[in-house]
Coordinates of N, CA, C and O and ligand atoms in Angstrom, one line a residue:
M13 N -29.7 -4.5 -2.0 CA -29.1 -5.8 -2.0 C -27.6 -5.8 -2.2 O -26.8 -6.4 -1.5
I14 N -27.2 -5.1 -3.3 CA -25.7 -4.9 -3.6 C -25.0 -4.2 -2.4 O -23.9 -4.7 -1.9
R15 N -25.8 -3.3 -1.7 CA -25.2 -2.6 -0.6 C -25.0 -3.6 0.6 O -23.9 -3.5 1.2
E16 N -25.9 -4.5 0.8 CA -25.7 -5.4 1.9 C -24.6 -6.4 1.6 O -23.8 -6.7 2.5
T17 N -24.5 -6.8 0.3 CA -23.4 -7.7 -0.1 C -22.0 -7.1 0.1 O -21.1 -7.6 0.7
L18 N -21.9 -5.8 -0.3 CA -20.6 -5.1 -0.2 C -20.3 -4.9 1.3 O -19.2 -5.0 1.7
K19 N -21.4 -4.6 2.0 CA -21.2 -4.3 3.5 C -20.6 -5.5 4.3 O -19.7 -5.4 5.1
S20 N -21.1 -6.7 3.9 CA -20.7 -7.9 4.6 C -19.6 -8.8 4.0 O -19.0 -9.6 4.7
S21 N -19.3 -8.5 2.7 CA -18.2 -9.4 2.1 C -16.9 -9.1 2.8 O -16.5 -7.9 3.0
T22 N -16.1 -10.2 3.0 CA -14.8 -10.0 3.6 C -13.7 -10.5 2.5 O -14.1 -11.1 1.6
F23 N -12.5 -10.2 2.8 CA -11.5 -10.5 1.8 C -11.0 -12.0 2.0 O -10.1 -12.4 1.2
S24 N -11.7 -12.7 2.7 CA -11.6 -14.2 2.7 C -12.5 -14.8 1.6 O -12.3 -15.9 1.2
D25 N -13.5 -13.9 1.2 CA -14.5 -14.4 0.1 C -13.7 -14.4 -1.3 O -13.1 -13.3 -1.6
E26 N -13.8 -15.5 -1.9 CA -13.1 -15.6 -3.3 C -13.4 -14.5 -4.2 O -12.5 -14.0 -4.9
K27 N -14.7 -14.0 -4.1 CA -15.1 -13.0 -5.0 C -14.3 -11.6 -5.0 O -14.0 -11.0 -6.0
I28 N -13.9 -11.3 -3.8 CA -13.2 -10.1 -3.8 C -11.7 -10.2 -3.4 O -10.9 -9.3 -3.3
K29 N -11.4 -11.5 -3.0 CA -10.0 -11.8 -2.6 C -9.0 -11.4 -3.7 O -7.9 -10.9 -3.5
N30 N -9.5 -11.7 -5.0 CA -8.5 -11.4 -6.1 C -8.3 -9.9 -6.4 O -7.6 -9.6 -7.3
L31 N -8.9 -9.0 -5.6 CA -8.7 -7.6 -5.8 C -7.3 -7.3 -5.2 O -6.7 -6.2 -5.5
I32 N -6.8 -8.2 -4.3 CA -5.5 -7.9 -3.6 C -4.4 -8.2 -4.5 O -4.3 -9.3 -5.2
I33 N -3.4 -7.3 -4.6 CA -2.2 -7.5 -5.3 C -1.3 -8.3 -4.4 O -0.9 -7.9 -3.2
P34 N -0.9 -9.6 -4.7 CA -0.2 -10.4 -3.8 C 1.2 -10.0 -3.5 O 1.8 -9.3 -4.3
T35 N 1.7 -10.4 -2.3 CA 3.0 -10.0 -1.8 C 4.1 -10.0 -2.9 O 4.9 -9.1 -3.1
E36 N 4.2 -11.1 -3.7 CA 5.3 -11.2 -4.7 C 5.2 -10.3 -5.8 O 6.1 -10.0 -6.5
K37 N 4.0 -9.6 -5.9 CA 3.9 -8.5 -7.1 C 3.9 -7.1 -6.4 O 3.8 -6.2 -7.2
V38 N 4.2 -7.0 -5.1 CA 4.3 -5.7 -4.5 C 5.7 -5.2 -4.5 O 6.5 -5.9 -3.9
A39 N 5.9 -4.1 -5.1 CA 7.3 -3.4 -5.0 C 7.5 -3.0 -3.5 O 6.6 -2.4 -2.9
H40 N 8.6 -3.3 -2.9 CA 8.8 -2.9 -1.5 C 10.3 -2.7 -1.3 O 11.2 -3.1 -2.2
V41 N 10.6 -2.2 -0.1 CA 12.1 -2.1 0.3 C 12.1 -2.6 1.8 O 11.1 -2.8 2.4
Q42 N 13.4 -2.6 2.2 CA 13.6 -3.0 3.7 C 14.1 -1.9 4.4 O 14.7 -0.9 3.9
Q43 N 13.9 -1.9 5.7 CA 14.3 -0.8 6.6 C 15.8 -0.4 6.5 O 16.2 0.7 6.6
N44 N 16.7 -1.4 6.3 CA 18.1 -1.1 6.3 C 18.6 -0.7 4.9 O 19.8 -0.5 4.7
N45 N 17.7 -0.7 3.9 CA 18.1 -0.2 2.5 C 18.5 1.3 2.6 O 17.8 2.1 3.4
S46 N 19.3 1.8 1.7 CA 19.6 3.2 1.7 C 18.5 3.9 1.1 O 17.7 3.4 0.3
L47 N 18.4 5.3 1.3 CA 17.4 6.1 0.7 C 17.6 6.1 -0.8 O 16.6 6.2 -1.6
E48 N 18.8 6.0 -1.2 CA 19.1 6.0 -2.7 C 18.5 4.8 -3.3 O 17.7 4.9 -4.4
H49 N 18.5 3.6 -2.7 CA 17.9 2.4 -3.2 C 16.4 2.6 -3.3 O 15.8 2.3 -4.2
A50 N 15.8 3.1 -2.1 CA 14.4 3.3 -2.1 C 13.9 4.2 -3.2 O 12.9 4.0 -3.9
L51 N 14.7 5.3 -3.5 CA 14.2 6.3 -4.5 C 14.3 5.6 -5.8 O 13.4 5.9 -6.7
L52 N 15.3 4.8 -6.1 CA 15.4 4.1 -7.4 C 14.2 3.2 -7.6 O 13.6 3.2 -8.6
V53 N 13.9 2.4 -6.6 CA 12.7 1.5 -6.6 C 11.4 2.3 -6.9 O 10.6 2.0 -7.8
L54 N 11.2 3.5 -6.2 CA 10.0 4.2 -6.4 C 10.0 4.9 -7.8 O 8.9 4.8 -8.5
V55 N 11.1 5.4 -8.2 CA 11.2 6.0 -9.6 C 10.9 5.0 -10.7 O 10.1 5.2 -11.6
K56 N 11.6 3.9 -10.5 CA 11.6 2.9 -11.7 C 10.2 2.2 -11.6 O 9.7 1.8 -12.7
S57 N 9.6 2.0 -10.5 CA 8.3 1.4 -10.4 C 7.2 2.4 -10.9 O 6.1 1.9 -11.3
G58 N 7.4 3.6 -10.7 CA 6.4 4.6 -11.0 C 5.4 4.9 -9.8 O 4.5 5.6 -10.0
Y59 N 5.6 4.2 -8.6 CA 4.7 4.4 -7.6 C 5.1 5.5 -6.7 O 6.3 5.8 -6.6
T60 N 4.1 6.1 -6.1 CA 4.4 7.2 -5.1 C 4.9 6.8 -3.8 O 5.7 7.5 -3.2
A61 N 4.3 5.7 -3.4 CA 4.6 5.1 -2.0 C 4.6 3.6 -2.1 O 3.8 3.1 -2.8
I62 N 5.5 3.0 -1.4 CA 5.6 1.5 -1.3 C 5.8 1.0 0.2 O 6.3 1.7 1.0
P63 N 5.3 -0.2 0.5 CA 5.6 -0.7 1.8 C 7.0 -1.0 2.1 O 7.8 -1.3 1.3
V64 N 7.3 -1.0 3.4 CA 8.6 -1.4 3.9 C 8.4 -2.7 4.7 O 7.6 -2.7 5.6
L65 N 9.0 -3.7 4.2 CA 8.9 -5.1 4.9 C 10.2 -5.6 5.5 O 11.3 -5.1 5.1
D66 N 10.1 -6.5 6.4 CA 11.3 -7.0 6.9 C 11.6 -8.4 6.1 O 10.7 -8.8 5.3
K67 N 12.7 -9.1 6.5 CA 13.0 -10.4 5.8 C 11.9 -11.5 5.9 O 11.8 -12.3 5.1
E68 N 11.1 -11.3 7.0 CA 10.1 -12.3 7.2 C 8.7 -11.8 6.6 O 7.7 -12.3 7.0
S69 N 8.8 -10.8 5.8 CA 7.7 -10.1 5.2 C 6.6 -9.6 6.2 O 5.5 -9.5 5.8
K70 N 7.2 -9.1 7.3 CA 6.3 -8.4 8.2 C 6.4 -6.9 7.8 O 7.5 -6.4 7.4
L71 N 5.3 -6.2 8.0 CA 5.2 -4.8 7.7 C 5.9 -3.9 8.7 O 5.7 -4.1 9.9
N72 N 6.8 -3.0 8.3 CA 7.4 -2.0 9.1 C 6.9 -0.6 8.9 O 6.9 0.2 9.8
G73 N 6.4 -0.3 7.7 CA 5.9 1.1 7.5 C 5.8 1.3 6.0 O 5.6 0.4 5.2
V74 N 5.8 2.6 5.7 CA 5.6 3.0 4.2 C 6.6 4.1 3.9 O 7.0 4.9 4.8
I75 N 7.2 4.0 2.7 CA 8.2 5.0 2.3 C 7.7 5.7 1.0 O 7.1 5.0 0.1
S76 N 7.8 6.9 0.9 CA 7.3 7.7 -0.3 C 8.4 8.6 -0.9 O 9.3 9.0 -0.2
K77 N 8.1 9.0 -2.1 CA 9.0 10.0 -2.8 C 8.9 11.2 -2.0 O 10.0 11.9 -1.7
A78 N 7.8 11.7 -1.5 CA 7.7 12.9 -0.7 C 8.5 12.9 0.6 O 9.2 13.8 0.9
L79 N 8.5 11.7 1.3 CA 9.2 11.6 2.6 C 10.7 11.6 2.2 O 11.5 12.3 3.0
I80 N 11.2 11.0 1.1 CA 12.6 11.0 0.8 C 13.0 12.4 0.4 O 14.0 13.0 0.9
L81 N 12.3 13.1 -0.4 CA 12.6 14.4 -0.9 C 12.7 15.4 0.4 O 13.6 16.2 0.5
D82 N 11.7 15.2 1.2 CA 11.7 16.1 2.3 C 12.9 15.9 3.3 O 13.5 16.9 3.8
S83 N 13.3 14.7 3.3 CA 14.5 14.4 4.2 C 15.9 14.9 3.7 O 16.9 14.9 4.4
I84 N 15.9 15.1 2.4 CA 17.2 15.6 1.8 C 17.2 17.1 1.6 O 18.2 17.7 1.0
L85 N 16.1 17.8 1.9 CA 16.0 19.2 1.8 C 16.9 19.9 2.8 O 16.6 19.8 4.1
G86 N 18.0 20.6 2.5 CA 18.7 21.4 3.4 C 18.1 22.8 3.5 O 17.0 23.0 2.8
L87 N 18.7 23.7 4.2 CA 18.1 25.0 4.3 C 18.2 25.8 2.9 O 17.3 26.5 2.6
E88 N 19.4 25.6 2.2 CA 19.6 26.3 1.0 C 19.6 25.4 -0.2 O 19.7 25.9 -1.3
R89 N 19.9 24.1 0.0 CA 20.0 23.3 -1.2 C 19.6 21.8 -0.9 O 19.3 21.5 0.3
I90 N 19.6 21.1 -1.9 CA 19.2 19.6 -1.7 C 20.6 18.9 -1.4 O 21.5 19.0 -2.1
E91 N 20.5 18.2 -0.2 CA 21.7 17.5 0.3 C 21.7 16.1 -0.3 O 21.2 15.2 0.4
L92 N 22.2 15.9 -1.5 CA 22.1 14.6 -2.2 C 22.9 13.6 -1.3 O 22.5 12.4 -1.4
D93 N 23.9 13.9 -0.7 CA 24.8 12.9 0.0 C 23.9 12.1 1.2 O 24.3 11.1 1.5
R94 N 22.8 12.8 1.6 CA 22.0 12.2 2.6 C 21.3 10.9 2.0 O 20.9 10.0 2.7
L95 N 21.2 10.8 0.7 CA 20.6 9.6 0.1 C 21.5 8.4 0.5 O 21.0 7.2 0.5
H96 N 22.8 8.5 0.6 CA 23.7 7.4 1.0 C 23.7 7.2 2.5 O 23.7 6.1 3.0
S97 N 23.7 8.3 3.3 CA 23.9 8.2 4.7 C 22.7 7.8 5.4 O 22.7 7.3 6.5
F98 N 21.4 8.2 4.9 CA 20.3 7.8 5.7 C 19.7 6.5 5.2 O 19.8 6.1 4.0
K99 N 19.0 5.7 6.1 CA 18.4 4.5 5.8 C 16.9 4.7 5.7 O 16.3 5.7 6.3
V100 N 16.3 3.8 5.0 CA 14.7 3.9 5.0 C 14.1 4.0 6.4 O 13.2 4.7 6.5
A101 N 14.7 3.3 7.4 CA 14.2 3.3 8.7 C 14.2 4.8 9.3 O 13.3 5.1 10.1
D102 N 15.1 5.5 8.8 CA 15.2 6.9 9.4 C 14.1 7.8 9.0 O 13.8 8.8 9.6
V103 N 13.5 7.6 7.8 CA 12.5 8.5 7.3 C 11.1 7.9 6.9 O 10.2 8.7 6.7
M104 N 11.0 6.6 7.1 CA 9.7 5.9 6.8 C 8.7 6.3 7.7 O 9.0 6.8 8.8
N105 N 7.4 6.2 7.3 CA 6.3 6.4 8.2 C 5.8 5.2 8.8 O 5.5 4.2 8.0
S106 N 5.9 4.9 10.1 CA 5.5 3.6 10.6 C 4.0 3.5 10.7 O 3.5 2.4 11.1
K107 N 3.3 4.6 10.5 CA 1.8 4.5 10.6 C 1.3 4.2 9.2 O 1.6 4.9 8.2
L108 N 0.6 3.0 9.0 CA 0.0 2.8 7.7 C -1.3 2.1 7.8 O -1.6 1.5 8.9
A109 N -2.1 2.1 6.8 CA -3.4 1.6 6.8 C -3.3 0.1 6.7 O -2.8 -0.4 5.6
T110 N -3.7 -0.7 7.7 CA -3.7 -2.2 7.5 C -5.1 -2.7 7.8 O -5.9 -2.1 8.5
M111 N -5.4 -3.8 7.3 CA -6.7 -4.5 7.5 C -6.5 -6.0 7.5 O -5.6 -6.6 6.8
K112 N -7.3 -6.7 8.3 CA -7.1 -8.2 8.3 C -8.0 -8.7 7.1 O -9.0 -8.0 6.7
M113 N -7.7 -9.9 6.6 CA -8.4 -10.5 5.5 C -9.8 -10.8 5.9 O -10.8 -10.9 5.1
T114 N -10.1 -10.9 7.3 CA -11.4 -11.2 7.7 C -12.3 -10.0 7.9 O -13.5 -10.1 8.2
E115 N -11.8 -8.8 7.5 CA -12.6 -7.6 7.6 C -13.3 -7.3 6.3 O -13.0 -7.9 5.2
T116 N -14.2 -6.4 6.4 CA -15.1 -6.2 5.3 C -14.7 -5.1 4.1 O -13.9 -4.3 4.4
F117 N -15.4 -5.3 3.0 CA -15.2 -4.4 1.8 C -15.6 -3.0 2.3 O -14.9 -2.1 1.9
A118 N -16.6 -2.9 3.1 CA -17.1 -1.6 3.6 C -16.0 -0.9 4.3 O -15.7 0.4 4.1
K119 N -15.2 -1.6 5.1 CA -14.1 -1.0 5.9 C -13.0 -0.5 4.9 O -12.4 0.5 5.0
A120 N -12.7 -1.4 3.9 CA -11.6 -1.1 3.0 C -12.0 0.2 2.2 O -11.2 1.1 2.0
L121 N -13.2 0.3 1.8 CA -13.7 1.5 1.1 C -13.6 2.8 1.9 O -13.0 3.8 1.5
A122 N -13.9 2.6 3.2 CA -13.8 3.8 4.1 C -12.3 4.2 4.2 O -11.9 5.4 4.2
L123 N -11.4 3.2 4.5 CA -10.0 3.4 4.6 C -9.4 4.1 3.4 O -8.4 4.8 3.5
S124 N -9.9 3.7 2.2 CA -9.2 4.1 1.0 C -9.5 5.6 0.7 O -8.8 6.2 -0.1
I125 N -10.4 6.2 1.5 CA -10.6 7.6 1.3 C -9.4 8.5 1.5 O -9.0 9.3 0.8
N126 N -8.7 8.0 2.6 CA -7.4 8.8 3.0 C -6.1 8.0 2.7 O -5.1 8.5 3.0
N127 N -6.3 6.8 2.1 CA -5.0 6.0 1.9 C -5.1 5.4 0.4 O -6.0 4.7 0.1
P128 N -4.1 5.8 -0.4 CA -4.0 5.2 -1.7 C -3.9 3.7 -1.8 O -4.4 3.1 -2.7
F129 N -3.4 3.0 -0.8 CA -3.5 1.6 -0.7 C -3.5 1.1 0.8 O -3.1 1.9 1.7
I130 N -4.1 0.0 0.9 CA -4.2 -0.7 2.3 C -3.4 -2.0 2.3 O -3.4 -2.7 1.4
C131 N -2.6 -2.1 3.4 CA -1.8 -3.4 3.5 C -2.7 -4.5 4.2 O -3.3 -4.2 5.3
M132 N -2.8 -5.6 3.5 CA -3.6 -6.7 4.1 C -2.8 -7.7 4.8 O -1.7 -8.1 4.4
I133 N -3.3 -8.1 6.0 CA -2.5 -9.0 6.8 C -3.4 -10.2 7.3 O -4.6 -10.0 7.3
D134 N -2.8 -11.3 7.6 CA -3.6 -12.4 8.0 C -3.7 -12.4 9.5 O -3.2 -11.4 10.2
A135 N -4.3 -13.4 10.1 CA -4.5 -13.4 11.6 C -3.2 -13.3 12.4 O -3.2 -12.9 13.5
D136 N -2.1 -13.8 11.8 CA -0.8 -13.8 12.5 C -0.1 -12.5 12.3 O 1.1 -12.4 12.7
G137 N -0.6 -11.6 11.5 CA 0.0 -10.3 11.2 C 1.0 -10.4 10.0 O 1.7 -9.4 9.7
A138 N 1.0 -11.6 9.3 CA 1.8 -11.7 8.1 C 1.2 -10.9 6.9 O 0.0 -11.0 6.7
F139 N 2.1 -10.2 6.2 CA 1.7 -9.4 5.1 C 1.2 -10.3 3.9 O 1.8 -11.3 3.5
K140 N -0.1 -10.0 3.4 CA -0.6 -10.8 2.3 C -0.7 -10.1 0.9 O -1.0 -10.6 -0.1
G141 N -0.4 -8.7 1.0 CA -0.5 -8.0 -0.2 C -1.2 -6.7 0.0 O -1.4 -6.3 1.2
I142 N -1.4 -5.9 -1.1 CA -2.1 -4.6 -0.9 C -3.4 -4.5 -1.7 O -3.6 -5.1 -2.7
L143 N -4.2 -3.6 -1.2 CA -5.5 -3.3 -1.9 C -5.4 -1.8 -2.3 O -5.2 -1.0 -1.4
T144 N -5.5 -1.6 -3.6 CA -5.3 -0.2 -4.1 C -6.7 0.5 -4.2 O -7.7 -0.2 -4.4
R145 N -6.7 1.8 -4.1 CA -7.9 2.5 -4.3 C -8.5 2.3 -5.7 O -9.8 2.1 -5.8
S146 N -7.6 2.1 -6.7 CA -8.2 2.0 -8.1 C -8.9 0.6 -8.1 O -9.9 0.5 -8.8
S147 N -8.4 -0.5 -7.5 CA -9.0 -1.8 -7.6 C -10.3 -1.8 -7.0 O -11.3 -2.4 -7.4
L148 N -10.5 -1.0 -5.9 CA -11.8 -1.0 -5.2 C -12.8 -0.2 -6.1 O -14.0 -0.6 -6.2
L149 N -12.3 0.9 -6.8 CA -13.2 1.6 -7.6 C -13.6 0.8 -8.8 O -14.8 0.8 -9.2
V150 N -12.7 0.0 -9.4 CA -13.1 -0.8 -10.5 C -14.1 -1.8 -10.2 O -15.1 -2.0 -10.8
Y151 N -13.9 -2.4 -9.0 CA -15.0 -3.4 -8.5 C -16.2 -2.7 -8.3 O -17.3 -3.3 -8.7
L152 N -16.3 -1.6 -7.6 CA -17.6 -0.9 -7.4 C -18.2 -0.5 -8.7 O -19.5 -0.7 -8.8
N153 N -17.5 0.0 -9.6 CA -18.1 0.4 -10.9 C -18.7 -0.8 -11.6 O -19.8 -0.7 -12.1
Q154 N -18.0 -1.9 -11.6 CA -18.5 -3.1 -12.1 C -19.7 -3.6 -11.5 O -20.7 -3.9 -12.2
E155 N -19.7 -3.7 -10.2 CA -20.9 -4.2 -9.5 C -22.1 -3.3 -9.6 O -23.3 -3.7 -9.7
L156 N -21.9 -1.9 -9.6 CA -23.0 -1.0 -9.6 C -23.6 -0.7 -11.0 O -24.7 -0.5 -11.1
F157 N -22.6 -0.6 -12.0 CA -23.1 -0.1 -13.3 C -22.9 -1.1 -14.5 O -23.5 -0.8 -15.5
Q158 N -22.0 -2.0 -14.4 CA -21.8 -2.9 -15.5 C -22.6 -4.2 -15.5 O -22.8 -4.8 -16.5
K159 N -23.0 -4.6 -14.3 CA -23.7 -5.8 -14.3 C -25.1 -5.7 -14.7 O -25.8 -4.7 -14.3
K160 N -25.6 -6.8 -15.4 CA -27.1 -6.8 -15.8 C -27.9 -7.1 -14.5 O -27.5 -8.1 -13.9
K161 N -28.8 -6.3 -14.2 CA -29.7 -6.6 -13.0 C -30.7 -7.7 -13.3 O -31.2 -7.8 -14.4
Ligands
LIG17 P1 -3.6 2.9 -7.7 O1 -4.9 3.0 -7.0 O2 -3.5 1.8 -8.6 O3 -3.2 4.3 -8.3 O4 -2.4 2.6 -6.6 C1 -2.4 3.4 -5.5 C2 -0.9 3.3 -4.9 O5 -0.7 2.0 -4.5 C3 0.2 3.6 -5.8 O6 0.4 5.0 -5.9 C4 1.3 3.0 -5.2 O7 1.7 3.8 -4.1 C5 0.6 1.7 -4.6 N1 0.9 0.5 -5.4 C6 0.0 0.1 -6.5 N2 0.5 -1.0 -7.0 C7 1.6 -1.4 -6.4 C8 2.6 -2.4 -6.4 N3 2.5 -3.4 -7.3 N4 3.7 -2.4 -5.6 C9 3.7 -1.4 -4.6 N5 2.9 -0.4 -4.5 C10 1.8 -0.4 -5.4

């Protein structure tokens, strides 16, 4: 029974919609920001990776501490000046896990195996927020083991 519910529930359903961290609470950067700015946001927020959005809140990609560190590694030393000269667009990964709000919890769970967070978009492709692996696990734990049957 739980299996069927989880399989068919979509993120338009009130019950699981609130698992999504809404856009205004998502730490993010823009493509034309410097790598230094992106690194500051990542370090200060404590997140490993965050989305790259444009001014209209459309998704452009994802930037991570690992991508930034990799881009400033020279052959013999860390080239710190690249933090100023490179932009987020130069090193971000434009491949990212996205899902429409009308897709199912089962799909989110499968995507979360290889992605620490999934970007949620509406029918027009507008960014609606992120779904983290931990929020999916909290929900599953609650549904499977905490609820009285
Ligand atoms: P968690 O499953 O809570 O560890 O989150 C997984 C990943 O999602 C984190 O490592 C971050 O990369 C990203 N993340 C979580 N919350 C936020 C947020 N509020 N803003 C931006 N990225 C986030």
